[in-house]
Amino acid sequence: MDLRKALAVLSKSSPNAVTTAGEIIDPELRAIKNYLYVETEIEVVFKQELNDIQENDVIFLCGSSGDGKSEILTRYSEKHEKLVDFHLDATHSFDPSHTAIDTLNDRFTKQKTSRRPLVIGINIGMLANFEREGADEHCTVKAAIKQFLNTQESSDRFTFLDFEAFPKFKIEGTEVSSAFFNALLDRVVRDDQGNKFRDCFNQALALNQDKKLIANVLLLRDRSVQKVVVELLLNARIRQDQFVTARMLLDFIYCILTGSGYLFDNLFKGGDNELLKAMVAFDPSVIRNRDIDRFILNRTLDIEDTEYQLFIDEIEAKYSVIGTLQASSAIRLFYLLKQTGIEHNYHKKFKSSFHEKGELLYREIWALHRNYAGDKEDKIKLRRFYDDVVFAAIELYANRNAPYLSKDEFYLSSHGSCDLASEIELSVNHEAIEGAACKDIHAFYLHFSVNDKKLEPLPVNVNLLTLMLDVVEGYRPNKHDKNSVVLLDELVSHITSLVSNTEVLYLYRDGQRVKVKAHTDGDIRVSGL
Amino acid sequence: MSILKATLTPGNNVLNSYFPARTGNNEGDFDWDIAKAIVVRNLYRKQLSTKFTKGLPKDPENKESSAINAFRTICKADFKERLDEAGLWEYLEEMYFSGEALYSVTPEALLFKLAPLTGNSPQHRLADMFSSLMQGLYIESPIQQETNFLEQQVVESLRSEEVLSLFERGKKTLSKGINEKSFLPFLTKHFRSDLKFLASHPKYLIDQLQNLLKLYGYLYTAQLALNIKGLDCEPTAKPLYFIMENETASRERTDLVRNGHQTVARLLVNIFPYLSMSEGLQDVSKEDNEHRLPLWQLAQKLTDDDSNKLREYAEAFALNRNESLTFLFPYDKNNTDPRYWLNVLLELAVQQFDKGMKRSAAQIKFIKATEDELCSTFVKARGQVGKVLVMNQDYIALITNIAIGIKDKLRFHELLTEFNSRGIYFDKQSQQALIRFYERVGNVERMSDSGDAVYVRKIL
């Protein structure tokens, strides 16, 4: 089979993209599909729950569309359908006069008499709709759903398995990995006999067909390239709040391999895939700094650069990337190879240009919060992060209208030519960090105290963290100009209201400082007039 | 007993209830500061004490500033008792008494704005609309504000009996209209809970009270126009489509035109005739107006015994308003349905303002005042589409917060339902824009890719 045709099974527009019960498809394609199947953590847990299922129980398998709910359910429905009822697609009804809610109502009513265990594949949104609009006779179901939506917890005979509770990415240190994505990718590009795509690939290689596709497969075989792609996917998840589902990933692999350009261009030029659309925001070719500008200028003027030529030659030999690359494409290539070492490491010159400080710090601090167990070294790292980034950003942002204030003074308000400030002491709550679980990949929780008063844990996502870094570096945002400013603003005004309530205030007017202290007997002592 | 006035005789069109605009309006009648102050007065049940106001000069021009000056003296004395160095007062004076500074300390400071007000001041009319929407709402004990001890002292001085006293219902200083039964019960319900929510965050109340009043001022006007002809049942929230400021309106977005201000504008002509006719039919004691009913309720309380009286009145009214040489009365005199005659009267009431009639100028003035003072905040002309309803980001944030209210967050879907119950609608395109706005602000949480699983948090 033609490689391009074989790969088409990955595409979301392929007729085989969605699995539904009882469907018969081409045996050859079915084989490829089976080959591509990766068992996930949620499936293991689901299998366990299914084996333990009791009379009258309900398992909700919740996820976004394309997560693989139906795929899992069809795999098990045949084996278990004698004892268990399966309701595959709760978002649909089978009768035009019925809504999806009606269909679910009927399901639960049926179960009331049959008492057979029930497994339902459902989208969280639909679950919430049923909680609101479902029939009153199913109030126990609705109550269980409500509890799950509020606390993410299952209750007695209702089990909820949510795809989002099984993160597709793992962060350790500053490293990201995604076992699921890597397994998928491996099955497509791996160079071994079990790979159903390899024969097609070798055939294309021998016939010298579809050169760009060949080069793309070769590039994607590189583990370090795979790592960069995984990092990009994580960024799409945490920076753009893009949900990453199995179907999307398969289609993504299809698009970057078979797109009209080379892998590095396909990655960043957008397309009819949510992940690709999110990637556009991370296109390295729009970065502007001295190194990159000079490189672009030199390439445009075609100034001879032997080092670059050697690099390009090696790339051609190694990955079959041929022809002259546009300057922007070359930069994307440098980015993709940023973790790859070859003989002529011309691209490494630009590594610092791609240094993503916010993301790296986020990953490091996220992992620190997750794994913190009182270790001395970690404690120092955490304290340094809180001091240098969080507290510094809070104070700088709060005091932006009164930059003359010293570090332990906190700006409260302005009244004509007078500014009011109070003392502030921010401290990390190490114990709270140790005790807190941090499941969600797109935020970690800050635990700190203001003047010995503990604050509620505060979620920080990568965008807020990046903003904090920018503030520390001198950026002074206004309320409307950037993402997440409102979050920082909210935090600061919360702290302001906490610290207003202190005994000591400082009054500033024309550079003069007056200290005002409230005594317990009601007197107000003034000094510095 | 009949709901109607004992003797019905055609007279001038009088309007004292349910709406602030009149056929003659002077500049300054629509004073939002006064409206805010009166809402605060009702909410806190506090007013400037008679002891305090007695000492003020009679001249209404400077009454507000002399009231503040008098308070400044009291506040100064209170501080002097606590300060070990009197020199700080100079600082405090600048901080809290220069310009408008006092008004940002606590909502109660707005009560000084009421110093020049008398029982007959026309500024009452705008405030009455909100008093009517409040239907007696007040907060039991004022919320303690998170504030520093200096500001706290200013608040305490203000709250002292020397300055503020309990405000009781039924006082002479009250305007006449506020005890009327609610015309739009659904809006009353929301206004009360939204205001109560705002009152639990005093700083936010200071910030947003004017916006809240302008929003409800428009919603009340529009919903009144949309509901006033419905005599068969209690009014309900009719859809009004808004767009966000940064969106473009296009002809394809039919809801913007069909269920927007253009419809409201066409119906504004009914408000004055309907309300004044309804008022003219009722007999209410001047003191507290407790029995004044909205038109739809009046219609329901009519009995067959009222038919004759209404018919006679209709004939007399038609004759009185007849401006042509021949008098026509094309109605079925044998009809015994009181509702038929009520409708005839309402029709006649509208006709007297028709184009070419001598009263038409009055109607035009009424509509212009309504459009200018109550609608212009939200009504914007957008190219070919014409006038559409537009909300800026401040209002979007406000309606989001009041819709979520005491809860932490709402699902986007539930949020829209909350908007709808206030008559605020967004079409699919605007909903996308809203989501984008919330995403930019950073107050959304997604549980899956489904649009049904998006939660929106408050942005206080």
Coordinates of C-alpha atoms in Angstrom, one line a residue, chain B residues 11-13 23 272 317 320-323 349 351-354 356-365:
Chain B
G11 CA -58.6 65.9 32.8
N12 CA -55.0 66.5 32.0
N13 CA -52.7 63.6 31.5
T23 CA -43.6 65.4 28.9
F272 CA -46.8 57.7 28.7
F317 CA -62.6 61.2 27.2
N320 CA -62.8 65.9 25.5
R321 CA -59.8 65.0 23.3
N322 CA -61.7 65.5 20.0
E323 CA -59.9 68.0 17.8
A349 CA -55.0 57.7 25.3
Q351 CA -54.4 58.6 19.8
Q352 CA -54.4 62.0 21.6
F353 CA -50.7 62.2 20.9
D354 CA -50.9 61.2 17.2
G356 CA -50.8 66.5 14.0
M357 CA -52.6 66.5 17.3
K358 CA -51.8 69.4 19.6
R359 CA -50.4 67.1 22.2
S360 CA -47.9 65.4 19.9
A361 CA -45.1 67.7 20.9
A362 CA -45.4 66.6 24.5
Q363 CA -45.1 62.9 23.5
I364 CA -42.0 63.7 21.5
K365 CA -40.4 65.4 24.5

